[in-house]
CSV table of C-alpha atoms in Angstrom, one decimal:
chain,number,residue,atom,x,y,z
F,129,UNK,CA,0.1,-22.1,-14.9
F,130,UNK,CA,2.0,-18.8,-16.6
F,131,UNK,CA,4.4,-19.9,-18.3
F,132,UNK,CA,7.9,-17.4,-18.2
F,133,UNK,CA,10.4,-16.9,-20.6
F,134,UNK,CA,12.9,-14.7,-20.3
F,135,UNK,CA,16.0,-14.4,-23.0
F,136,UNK,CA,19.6,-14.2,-22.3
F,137,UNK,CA,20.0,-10.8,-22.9
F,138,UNK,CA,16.5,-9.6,-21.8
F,139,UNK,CA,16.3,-7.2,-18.5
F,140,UNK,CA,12.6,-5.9,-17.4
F,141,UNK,CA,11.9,-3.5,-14.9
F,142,UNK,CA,8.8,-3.2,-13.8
F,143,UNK,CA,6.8,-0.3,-12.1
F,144,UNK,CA,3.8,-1.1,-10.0
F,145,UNK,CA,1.7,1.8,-9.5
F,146,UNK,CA,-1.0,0.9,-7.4
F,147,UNK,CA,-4.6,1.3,-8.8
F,148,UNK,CA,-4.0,3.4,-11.8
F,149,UNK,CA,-5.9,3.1,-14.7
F,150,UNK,CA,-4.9,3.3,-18.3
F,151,UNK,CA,-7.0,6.6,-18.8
F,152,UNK,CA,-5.5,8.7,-15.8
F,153,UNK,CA,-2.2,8.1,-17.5
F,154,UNK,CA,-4.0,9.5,-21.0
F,155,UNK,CA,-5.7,12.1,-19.4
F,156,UNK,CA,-2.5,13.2,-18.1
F,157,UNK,CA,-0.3,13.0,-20.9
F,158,UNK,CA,-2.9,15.3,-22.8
F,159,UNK,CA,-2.8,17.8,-19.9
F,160,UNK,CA,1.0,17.6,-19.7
F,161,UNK,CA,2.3,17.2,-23.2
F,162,UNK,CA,6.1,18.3,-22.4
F,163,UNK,CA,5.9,14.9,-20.0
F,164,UNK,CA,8.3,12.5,-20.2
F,165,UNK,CA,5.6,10.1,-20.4
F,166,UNK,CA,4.1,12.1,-23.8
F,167,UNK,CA,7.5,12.5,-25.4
F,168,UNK,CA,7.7,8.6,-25.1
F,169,UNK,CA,4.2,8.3,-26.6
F,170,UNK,CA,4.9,11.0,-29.6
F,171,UNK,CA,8.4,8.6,-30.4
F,172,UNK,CA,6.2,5.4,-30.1
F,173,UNK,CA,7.9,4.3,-27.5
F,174,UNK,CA,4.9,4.1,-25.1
F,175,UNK,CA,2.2,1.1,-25.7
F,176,UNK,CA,-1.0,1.0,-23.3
F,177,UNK,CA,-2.5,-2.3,-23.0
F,178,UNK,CA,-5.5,-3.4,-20.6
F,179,UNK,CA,-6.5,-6.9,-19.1
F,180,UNK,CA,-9.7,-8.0,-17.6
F,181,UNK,CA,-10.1,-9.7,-13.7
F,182,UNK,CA,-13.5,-12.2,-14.2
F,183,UNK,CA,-12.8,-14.6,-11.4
F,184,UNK,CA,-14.3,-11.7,-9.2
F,185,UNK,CA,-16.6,-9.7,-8.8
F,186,UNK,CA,-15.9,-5.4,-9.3
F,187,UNK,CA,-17.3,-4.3,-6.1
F,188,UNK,CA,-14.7,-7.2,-4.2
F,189,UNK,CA,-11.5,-6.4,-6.1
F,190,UNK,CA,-9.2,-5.3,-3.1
F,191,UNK,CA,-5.1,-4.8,-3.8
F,192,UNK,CA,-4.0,-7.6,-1.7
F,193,UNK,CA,-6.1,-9.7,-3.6
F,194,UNK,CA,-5.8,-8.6,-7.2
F,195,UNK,CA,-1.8,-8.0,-6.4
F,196,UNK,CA,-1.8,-11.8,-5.3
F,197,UNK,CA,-3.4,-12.6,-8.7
F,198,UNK,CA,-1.5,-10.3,-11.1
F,199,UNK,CA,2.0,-11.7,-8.9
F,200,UNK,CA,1.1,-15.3,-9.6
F,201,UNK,CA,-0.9,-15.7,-12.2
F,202,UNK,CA,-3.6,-17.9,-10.5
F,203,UNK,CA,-7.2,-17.0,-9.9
F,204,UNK,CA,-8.5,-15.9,-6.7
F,205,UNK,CA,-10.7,-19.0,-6.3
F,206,UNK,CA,-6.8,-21.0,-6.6
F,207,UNK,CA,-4.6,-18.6,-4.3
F,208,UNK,CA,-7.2,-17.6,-1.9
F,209,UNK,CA,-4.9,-14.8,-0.6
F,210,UNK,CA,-7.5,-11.6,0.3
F,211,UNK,CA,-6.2,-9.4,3.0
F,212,UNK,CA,-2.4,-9.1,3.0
F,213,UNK,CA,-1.3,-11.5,6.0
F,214,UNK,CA,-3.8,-14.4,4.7
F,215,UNK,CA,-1.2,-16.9,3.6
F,216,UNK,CA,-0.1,-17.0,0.0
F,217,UNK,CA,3.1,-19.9,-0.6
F,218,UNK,CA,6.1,-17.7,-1.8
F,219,UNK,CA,7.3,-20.3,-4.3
F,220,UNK,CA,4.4,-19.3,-6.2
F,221,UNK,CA,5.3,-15.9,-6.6
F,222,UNK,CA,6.5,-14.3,-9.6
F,223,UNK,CA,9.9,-13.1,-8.9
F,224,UNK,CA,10.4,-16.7,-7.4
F,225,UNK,CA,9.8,-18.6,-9.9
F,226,UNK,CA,12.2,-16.5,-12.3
F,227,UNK,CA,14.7,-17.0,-9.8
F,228,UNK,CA,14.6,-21.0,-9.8
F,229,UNK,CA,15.2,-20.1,-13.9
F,230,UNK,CA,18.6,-18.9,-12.8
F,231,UNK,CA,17.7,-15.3,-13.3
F,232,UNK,CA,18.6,-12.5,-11.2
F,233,UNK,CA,15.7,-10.8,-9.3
F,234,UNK,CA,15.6,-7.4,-7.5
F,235,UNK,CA,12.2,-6.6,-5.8
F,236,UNK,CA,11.2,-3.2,-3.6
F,237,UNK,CA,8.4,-2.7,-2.0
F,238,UNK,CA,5.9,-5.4,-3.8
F,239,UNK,CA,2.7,-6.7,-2.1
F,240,UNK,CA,3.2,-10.2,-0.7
F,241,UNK,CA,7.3,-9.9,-1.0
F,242,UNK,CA,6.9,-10.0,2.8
F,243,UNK,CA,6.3,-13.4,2.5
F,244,UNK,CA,9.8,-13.9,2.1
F,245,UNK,CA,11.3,-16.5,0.1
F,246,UNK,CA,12.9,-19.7,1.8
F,247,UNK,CA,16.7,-19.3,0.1
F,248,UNK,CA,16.6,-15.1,0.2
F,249,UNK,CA,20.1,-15.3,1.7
F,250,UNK,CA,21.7,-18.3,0.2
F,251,UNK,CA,20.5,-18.0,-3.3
F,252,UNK,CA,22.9,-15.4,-5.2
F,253,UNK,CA,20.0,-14.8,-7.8
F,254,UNK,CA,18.2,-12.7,-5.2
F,255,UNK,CA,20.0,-9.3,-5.7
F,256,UNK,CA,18.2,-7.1,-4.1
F,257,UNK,CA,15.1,-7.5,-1.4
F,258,UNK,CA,13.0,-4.9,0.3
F,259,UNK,CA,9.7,-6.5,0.9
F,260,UNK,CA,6.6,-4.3,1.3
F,261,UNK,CA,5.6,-3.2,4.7
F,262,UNK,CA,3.3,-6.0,6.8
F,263,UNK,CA,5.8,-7.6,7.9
F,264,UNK,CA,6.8,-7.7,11.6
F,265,UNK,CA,10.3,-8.4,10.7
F,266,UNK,CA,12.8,-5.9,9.7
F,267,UNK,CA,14.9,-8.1,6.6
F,268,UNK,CA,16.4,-6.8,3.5
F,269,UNK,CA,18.6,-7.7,1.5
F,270,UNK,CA,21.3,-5.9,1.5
F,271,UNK,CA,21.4,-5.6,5.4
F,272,UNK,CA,22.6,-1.9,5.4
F,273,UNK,CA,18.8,-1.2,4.4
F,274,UNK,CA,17.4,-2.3,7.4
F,275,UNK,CA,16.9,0.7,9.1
F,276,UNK,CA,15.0,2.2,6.4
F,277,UNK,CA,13.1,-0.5,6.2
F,278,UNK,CA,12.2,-0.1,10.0
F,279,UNK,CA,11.5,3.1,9.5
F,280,UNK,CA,8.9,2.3,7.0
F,281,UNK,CA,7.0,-0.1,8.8
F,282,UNK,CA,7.1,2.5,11.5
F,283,UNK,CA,5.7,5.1,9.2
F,284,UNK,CA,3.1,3.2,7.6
F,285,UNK,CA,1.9,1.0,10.7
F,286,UNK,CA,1.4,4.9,12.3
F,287,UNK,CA,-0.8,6.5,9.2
F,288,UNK,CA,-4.3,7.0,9.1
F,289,UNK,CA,-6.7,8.7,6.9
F,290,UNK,CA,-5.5,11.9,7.5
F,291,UNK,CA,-1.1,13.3,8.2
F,292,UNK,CA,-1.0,13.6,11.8
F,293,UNK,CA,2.8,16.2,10.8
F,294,UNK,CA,3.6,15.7,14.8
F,295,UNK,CA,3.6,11.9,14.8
F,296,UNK,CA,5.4,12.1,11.5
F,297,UNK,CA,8.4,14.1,12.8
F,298,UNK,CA,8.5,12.4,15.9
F,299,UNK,CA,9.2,9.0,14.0
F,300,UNK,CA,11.7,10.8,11.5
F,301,UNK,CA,13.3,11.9,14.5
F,302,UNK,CA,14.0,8.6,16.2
F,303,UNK,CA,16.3,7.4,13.3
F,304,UNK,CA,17.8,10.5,12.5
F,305,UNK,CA,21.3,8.9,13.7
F,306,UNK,CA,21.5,6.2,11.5
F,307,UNK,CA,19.9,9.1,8.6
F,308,UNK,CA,22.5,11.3,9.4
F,309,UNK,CA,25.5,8.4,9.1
F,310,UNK,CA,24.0,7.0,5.8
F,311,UNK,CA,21.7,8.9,4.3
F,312,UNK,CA,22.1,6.7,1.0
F,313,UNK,CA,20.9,4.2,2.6
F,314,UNK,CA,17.5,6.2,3.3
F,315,UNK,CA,17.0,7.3,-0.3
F,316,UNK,CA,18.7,10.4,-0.4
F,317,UNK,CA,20.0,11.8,-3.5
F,318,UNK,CA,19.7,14.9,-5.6
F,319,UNK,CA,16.6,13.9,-7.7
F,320,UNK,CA,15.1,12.7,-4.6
F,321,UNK,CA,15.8,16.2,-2.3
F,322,UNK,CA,14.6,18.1,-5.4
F,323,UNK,CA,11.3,16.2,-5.6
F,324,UNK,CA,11.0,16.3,-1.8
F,325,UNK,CA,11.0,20.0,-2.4
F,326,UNK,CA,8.7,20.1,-5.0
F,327,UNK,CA,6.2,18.0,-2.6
F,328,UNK,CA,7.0,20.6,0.3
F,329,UNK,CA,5.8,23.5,-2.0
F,330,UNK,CA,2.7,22.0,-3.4
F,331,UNK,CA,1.5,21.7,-0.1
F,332,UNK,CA,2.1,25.1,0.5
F,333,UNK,CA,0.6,26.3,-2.3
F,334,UNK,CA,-2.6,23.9,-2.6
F,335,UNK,CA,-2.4,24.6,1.7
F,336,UNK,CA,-2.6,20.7,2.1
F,337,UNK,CA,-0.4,19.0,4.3
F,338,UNK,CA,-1.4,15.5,2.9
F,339,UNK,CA,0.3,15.6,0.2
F,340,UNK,CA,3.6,14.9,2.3
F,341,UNK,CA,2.7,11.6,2.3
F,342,UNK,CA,4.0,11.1,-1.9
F,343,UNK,CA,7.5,12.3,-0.3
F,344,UNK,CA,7.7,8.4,0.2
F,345,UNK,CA,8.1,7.8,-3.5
F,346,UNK,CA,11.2,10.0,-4.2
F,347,UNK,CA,13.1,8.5,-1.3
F,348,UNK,CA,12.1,4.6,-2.7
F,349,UNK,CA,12.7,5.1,-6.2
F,350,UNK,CA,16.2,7.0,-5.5
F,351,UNK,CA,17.1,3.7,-3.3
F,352,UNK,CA,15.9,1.7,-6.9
F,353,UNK,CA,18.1,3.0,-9.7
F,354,UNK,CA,20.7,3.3,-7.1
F,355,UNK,CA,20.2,-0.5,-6.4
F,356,UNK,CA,19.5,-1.2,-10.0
F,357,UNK,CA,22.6,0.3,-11.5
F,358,UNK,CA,24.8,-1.8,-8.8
F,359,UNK,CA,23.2,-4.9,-9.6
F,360,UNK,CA,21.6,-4.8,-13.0
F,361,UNK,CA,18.8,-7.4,-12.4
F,362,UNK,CA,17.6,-9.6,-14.9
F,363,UNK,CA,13.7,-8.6,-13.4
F,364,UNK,CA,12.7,-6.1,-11.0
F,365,UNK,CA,10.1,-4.2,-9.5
F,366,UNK,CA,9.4,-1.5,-7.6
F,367,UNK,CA,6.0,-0.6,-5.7
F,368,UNK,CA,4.5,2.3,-5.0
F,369,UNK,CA,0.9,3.4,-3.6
F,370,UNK,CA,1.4,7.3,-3.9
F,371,UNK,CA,-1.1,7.7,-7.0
F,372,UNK,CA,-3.6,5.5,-5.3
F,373,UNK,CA,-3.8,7.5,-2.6
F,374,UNK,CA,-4.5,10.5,-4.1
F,375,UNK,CA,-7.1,8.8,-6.2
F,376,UNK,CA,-9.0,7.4,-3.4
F,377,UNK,CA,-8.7,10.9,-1.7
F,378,UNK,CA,-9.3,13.5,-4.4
F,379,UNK,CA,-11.1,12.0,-7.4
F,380,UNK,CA,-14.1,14.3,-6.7
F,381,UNK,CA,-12.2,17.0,-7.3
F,382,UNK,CA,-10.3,15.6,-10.2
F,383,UNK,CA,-13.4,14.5,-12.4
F,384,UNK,CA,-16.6,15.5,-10.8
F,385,UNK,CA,-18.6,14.8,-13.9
F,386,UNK,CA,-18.1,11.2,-12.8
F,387,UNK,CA,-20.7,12.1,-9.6
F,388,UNK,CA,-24.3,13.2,-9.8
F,389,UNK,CA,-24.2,14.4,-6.6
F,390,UNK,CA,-22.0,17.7,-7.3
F,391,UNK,CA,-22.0,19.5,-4.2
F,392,UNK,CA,-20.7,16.8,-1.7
F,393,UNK,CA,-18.0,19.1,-1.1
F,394,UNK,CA,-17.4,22.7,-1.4
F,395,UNK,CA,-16.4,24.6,-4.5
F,396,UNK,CA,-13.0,25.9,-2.5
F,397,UNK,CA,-12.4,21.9,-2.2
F,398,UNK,CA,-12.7,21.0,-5.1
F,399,UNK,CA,-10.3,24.0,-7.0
F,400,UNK,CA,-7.5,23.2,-4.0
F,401,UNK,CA,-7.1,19.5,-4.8
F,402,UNK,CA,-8.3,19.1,-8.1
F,403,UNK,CA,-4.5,19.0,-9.4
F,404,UNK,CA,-3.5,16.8,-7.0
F,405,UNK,CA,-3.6,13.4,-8.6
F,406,UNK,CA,-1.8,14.5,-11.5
F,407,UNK,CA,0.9,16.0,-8.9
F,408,UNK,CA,1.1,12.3,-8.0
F,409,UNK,CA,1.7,11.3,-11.7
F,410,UNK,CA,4.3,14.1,-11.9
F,411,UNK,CA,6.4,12.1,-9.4
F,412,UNK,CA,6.2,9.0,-11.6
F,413,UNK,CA,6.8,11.0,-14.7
F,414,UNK,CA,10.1,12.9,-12.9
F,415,UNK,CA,11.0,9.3,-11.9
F,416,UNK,CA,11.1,8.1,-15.9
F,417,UNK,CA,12.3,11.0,-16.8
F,418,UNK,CA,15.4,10.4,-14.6
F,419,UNK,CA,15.9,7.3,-15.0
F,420,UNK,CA,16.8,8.1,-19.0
F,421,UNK,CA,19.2,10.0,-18.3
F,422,UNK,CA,21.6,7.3,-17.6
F,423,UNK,CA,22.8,4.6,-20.0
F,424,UNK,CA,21.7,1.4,-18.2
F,425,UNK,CA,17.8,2.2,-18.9
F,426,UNK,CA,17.7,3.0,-22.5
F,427,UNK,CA,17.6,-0.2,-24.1
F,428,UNK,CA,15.4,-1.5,-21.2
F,429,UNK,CA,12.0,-2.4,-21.7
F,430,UNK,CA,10.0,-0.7,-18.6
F,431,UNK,CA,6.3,-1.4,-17.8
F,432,UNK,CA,4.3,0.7,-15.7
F,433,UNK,CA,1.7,-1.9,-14.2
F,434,UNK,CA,-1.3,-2.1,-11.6
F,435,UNK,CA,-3.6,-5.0,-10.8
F,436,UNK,CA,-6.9,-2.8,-10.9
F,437,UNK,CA,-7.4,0.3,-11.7
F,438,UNK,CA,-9.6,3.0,-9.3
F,439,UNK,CA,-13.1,4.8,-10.8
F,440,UNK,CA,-15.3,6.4,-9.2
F,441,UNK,CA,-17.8,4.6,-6.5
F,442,UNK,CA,-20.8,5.0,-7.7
F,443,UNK,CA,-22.2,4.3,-4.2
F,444,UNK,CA,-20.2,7.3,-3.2
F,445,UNK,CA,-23.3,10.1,-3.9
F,446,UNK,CA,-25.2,8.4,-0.9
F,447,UNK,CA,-22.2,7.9,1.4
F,448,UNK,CA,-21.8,9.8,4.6
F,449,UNK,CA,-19.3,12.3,5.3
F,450,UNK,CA,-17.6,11.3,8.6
F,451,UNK,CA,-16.5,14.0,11.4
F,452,UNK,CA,-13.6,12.1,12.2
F,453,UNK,CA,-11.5,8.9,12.2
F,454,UNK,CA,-10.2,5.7,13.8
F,455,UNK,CA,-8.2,2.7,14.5
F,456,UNK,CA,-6.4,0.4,16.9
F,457,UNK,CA,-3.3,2.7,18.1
F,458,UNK,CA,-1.7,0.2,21.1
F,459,UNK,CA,-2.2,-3.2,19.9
F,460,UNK,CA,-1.5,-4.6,23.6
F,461,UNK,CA,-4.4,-3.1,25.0
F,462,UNK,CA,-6.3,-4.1,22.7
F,463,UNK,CA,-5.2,-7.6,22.3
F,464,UNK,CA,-5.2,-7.6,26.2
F,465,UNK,CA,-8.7,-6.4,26.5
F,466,UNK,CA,-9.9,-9.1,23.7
F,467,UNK,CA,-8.0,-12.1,25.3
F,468,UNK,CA,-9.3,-11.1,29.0
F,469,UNK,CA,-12.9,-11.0,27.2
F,470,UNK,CA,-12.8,-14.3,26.0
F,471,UNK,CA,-11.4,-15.7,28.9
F,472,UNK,CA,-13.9,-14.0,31.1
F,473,UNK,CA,-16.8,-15.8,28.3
F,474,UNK,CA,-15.7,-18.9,27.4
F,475,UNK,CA,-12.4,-20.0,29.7
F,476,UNK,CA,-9.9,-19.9,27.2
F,477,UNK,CA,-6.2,-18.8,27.0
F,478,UNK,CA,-5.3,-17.4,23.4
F,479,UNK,CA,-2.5,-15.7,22.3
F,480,UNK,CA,-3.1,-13.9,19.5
F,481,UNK,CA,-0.3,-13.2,17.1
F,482,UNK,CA,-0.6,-9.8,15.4
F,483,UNK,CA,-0.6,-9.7,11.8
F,484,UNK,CA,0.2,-6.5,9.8
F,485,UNK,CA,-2.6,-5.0,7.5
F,486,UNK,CA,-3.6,-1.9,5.7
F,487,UNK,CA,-6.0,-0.2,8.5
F,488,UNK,CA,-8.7,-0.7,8.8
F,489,UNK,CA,-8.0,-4.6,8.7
F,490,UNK,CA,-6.1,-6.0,11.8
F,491,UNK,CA,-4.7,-9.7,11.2
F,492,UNK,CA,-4.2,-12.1,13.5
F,493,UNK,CA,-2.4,-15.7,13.1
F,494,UNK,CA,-3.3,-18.7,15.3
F,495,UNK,CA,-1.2,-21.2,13.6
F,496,UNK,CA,0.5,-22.4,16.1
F,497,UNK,CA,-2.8,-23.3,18.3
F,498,UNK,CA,-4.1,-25.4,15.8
F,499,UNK,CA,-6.7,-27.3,18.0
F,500,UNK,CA,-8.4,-24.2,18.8
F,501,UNK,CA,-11.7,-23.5,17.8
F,502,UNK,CA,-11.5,-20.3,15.3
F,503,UNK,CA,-15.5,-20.1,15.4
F,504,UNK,CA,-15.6,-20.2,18.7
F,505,UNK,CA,-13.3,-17.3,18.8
F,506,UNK,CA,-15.2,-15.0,15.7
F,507,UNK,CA,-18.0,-15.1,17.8
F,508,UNK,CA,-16.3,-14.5,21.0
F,509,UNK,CA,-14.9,-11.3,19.1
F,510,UNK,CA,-18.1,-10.1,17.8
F,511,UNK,CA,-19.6,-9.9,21.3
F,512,UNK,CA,-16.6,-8.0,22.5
F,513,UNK,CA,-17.3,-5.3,20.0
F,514,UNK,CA,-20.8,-5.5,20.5
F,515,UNK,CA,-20.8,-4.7,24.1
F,516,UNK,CA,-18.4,-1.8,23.4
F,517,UNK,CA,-20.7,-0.4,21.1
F,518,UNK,CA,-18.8,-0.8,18.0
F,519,UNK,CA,-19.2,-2.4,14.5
F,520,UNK,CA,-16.7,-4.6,13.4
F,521,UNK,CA,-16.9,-7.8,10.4
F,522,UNK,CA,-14.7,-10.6,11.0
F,523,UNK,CA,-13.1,-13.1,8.1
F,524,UNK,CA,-11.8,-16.4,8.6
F,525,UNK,CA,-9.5,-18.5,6.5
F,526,UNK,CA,-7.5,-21.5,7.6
F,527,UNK,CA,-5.7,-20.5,10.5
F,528,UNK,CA,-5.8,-16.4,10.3
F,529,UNK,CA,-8.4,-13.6,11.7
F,530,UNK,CA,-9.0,-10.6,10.3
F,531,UNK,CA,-10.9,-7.9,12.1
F,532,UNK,CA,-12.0,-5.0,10.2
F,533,UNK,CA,-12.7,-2.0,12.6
F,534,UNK,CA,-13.6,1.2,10.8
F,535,UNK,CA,-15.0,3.8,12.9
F,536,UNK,CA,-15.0,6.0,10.0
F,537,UNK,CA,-18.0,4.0,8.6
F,538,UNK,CA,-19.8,3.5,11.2
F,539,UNK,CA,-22.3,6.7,11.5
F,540,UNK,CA,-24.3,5.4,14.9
F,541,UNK,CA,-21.1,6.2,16.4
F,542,UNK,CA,-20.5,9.5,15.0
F,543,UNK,CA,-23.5,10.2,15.9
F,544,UNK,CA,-23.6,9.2,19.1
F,545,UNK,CA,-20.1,10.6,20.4
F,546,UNK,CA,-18.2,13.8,19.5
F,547,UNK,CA,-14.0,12.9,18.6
F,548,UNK,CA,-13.2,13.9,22.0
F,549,UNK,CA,-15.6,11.7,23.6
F,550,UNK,CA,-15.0,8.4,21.6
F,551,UNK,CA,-11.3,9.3,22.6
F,552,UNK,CA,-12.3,9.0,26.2
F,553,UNK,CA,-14.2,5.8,25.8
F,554,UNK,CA,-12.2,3.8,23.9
F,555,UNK,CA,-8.3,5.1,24.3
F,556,UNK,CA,-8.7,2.5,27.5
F,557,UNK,CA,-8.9,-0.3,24.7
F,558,UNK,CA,-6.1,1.1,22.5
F,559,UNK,CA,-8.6,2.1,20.0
């Protein structure tokens, strides 16, 4: 067990940027050397320091996982927490555990906070609580965050592969109300408008409208220091996926020497998005750069941490290059078409409780049927897939399901149907 001690007079704030590895940050910092991030490095005031996961394997390391290590210190084997609604027991968390050493604990955005902590309203060490985004429930902590927090979920619960700008306006839209009576509350600040800008004009300028997606970070880290600086926490944490998903979109074209295969994608590509990670870095490095501007951070130790870092896949020469995308849009049809199947199969009534994940994982709980057969119902599930022509792998552990549907992978059916036709198949399934 990790044993934590934290002095009277110690504060730690700690950045979790998903998946980056120590040698992006170098690489970047040697590209960029008027960065906040290189300034630190030339003072000494910037360490790197690198840890090894053995308890499993390279090829299985997955963020829910390794996050549910890294936040409790246990092994995978221990925690058994894989996909992010399997079950992991709050009190062994981290930021709970510095709590019940009568320390004060901010958290925003960190995977597996939505397994919310028992006392989050009664315990006056919990300062400030934003939990990451599969949870069904809309609960922070303070209250008057709630709508951002809805609007979140909304947002990433809607995202696919690829920034559908309609869908993301209409969303926007529906809160813009409560944005317009607080926009505080939503993250809106100078430093955050200015970097909003910043994101609006690289995607004008590298013509790529996915890079809207990092405008998520400014708004989150301006609702941070602003929480920060009310409440001074002993530890906190803020979590961010904007780097990582850059990485898993455009490390081709930011180090194609790591692929043999060097014309997967077209020269044009490559020279629009090659700078596009280290856009994504910029964000992080504007962040730090901020936050030294004021008093309260200066004497603070800040770590800038990830539970695995992202490489190339070296599978990724022989992969196949989808024409289009994927995933379950209307949950009820679906859920309504699965539950009439099984019925129809086997004569039984299930309700399945839907469990956020990260498409294209779909979690579902059954804890509260706790005499029914979960084999029986993996197989029943398989067989509904089957006879809809689609491939689908199914994990079981204790009482949760989690399907993983990826149309993107599954080349028989790109094959087989054009966008427009798999539309017209499958849209009666809410798929």
């Amino acid at each position: 067990m990790r044993k934590i001690i934290l002095r009277n007079t110690l504060k730690l704030i700690n950045l979790e940027i998903n998946e980056i590895k120590p040698s992006l940050l170098i690489d970047y910092m040697k590209e960029n050397p008027k960065s906040n991030l290189n300034k630190l490095k030339e003072q000494k005031l910037f360490q790197c320091f690198t840890t090894e996961a053995l308890d499993i394997e390279k090829e299985k390391l997955y963020p829910s996982q390794s996050w549910a290590s890294f936040n409790t210190g246990k092994r995978f084997k221990d925690h058994k927490c894989y996909w992010y609604s399997d079950f992991l027991n709050p009190d062994d968390l981290i930021w709970s555990k510095i709590v019940s050493l009568n320390k004060t604990v901010g958290i925003l955005g960190s995977l597996h906070s939505s397994k919310y902590p028992n006392d989050l309203f009664s315990n006056k060490n919990w300062e400030f609580y934003l939990p990451d985004c599969f949870s069904n429930k809309n609960i922070t902590k303070p209250k008057s965050y709630i709508s951002f927090q809805d609007l979140n979920n909304k947002l990433v619960g809607s995202s696919a592969r690829k920034t559908s700008l309609l869908k993301l306006l209409k969303t926007i839209a529906k809160f813009s109300l409560k944005f317009i009576s607080n926009p505080k509350s939503f993250g809106i600040s100078k430093y955050s408008t200015f970097s909003i800008f910043k994101i609006i004009y690289w995607s004008f300028k590298y013509q790529n409208i996915e890079l809207i997606r990092m405008a998520q970070f400014p708004l989150i880290s301006s609702i941070y220091k602003n929480l920060f600086l009310k409440y001074k926490p002993d530890y906190s944490t803020l979590f961010s996926n904007h780097v990582a998903g850059n990485m898993h979109r455009y490390w081709y074209a930011y180090k194609l020497s790591d692929f043999k295969n060097k014309n997967k994608y077209p020269s044009r590509w490559i020279e629009k998005n090659k700078d596009s990670i280290f856009c994504s870095l910029q964000l992080l490095d504007d962040f730090i750069g901020n936050l030294l501007t004021f008093n309260e951070f200066k004497n603070i130790p800040i770590l800038i941490t990830s539970s695995m870092g992202q490489e190339a896949n070296p599978k990724f020469d022989k992969k196949y290059i989808s024409k289009y995308d994927g995933k379950i849009s209307n949950m009820e049809l679906f859920v309504g078409y699965l539950s009439n199947y099984i019925f129809q199969k086997h004569n039984l009534k299930i309700k399945f409780k839907f469990e956020r994940n990260m498409a294209p994982q779909y979690g579902f709980n059954f804890e509260d049927q706790k005499n029914l057969n979960l084999n029986l119902v993996v197989d029943a599930i398989y067989l509904a897939f089957n006879d809809l022509g689609l491939k689908v792998s199914v994990d079981k552990f204790k009482y949760s399901i989690v399907i993983t549907l990826d149309p993107y992978t599954d080349i028989d059916l790109q094959n087989n149907y054009t966008l427009a036709e798999a539309n017209k198949r499958y849209n009666k399934y809410g798929i």
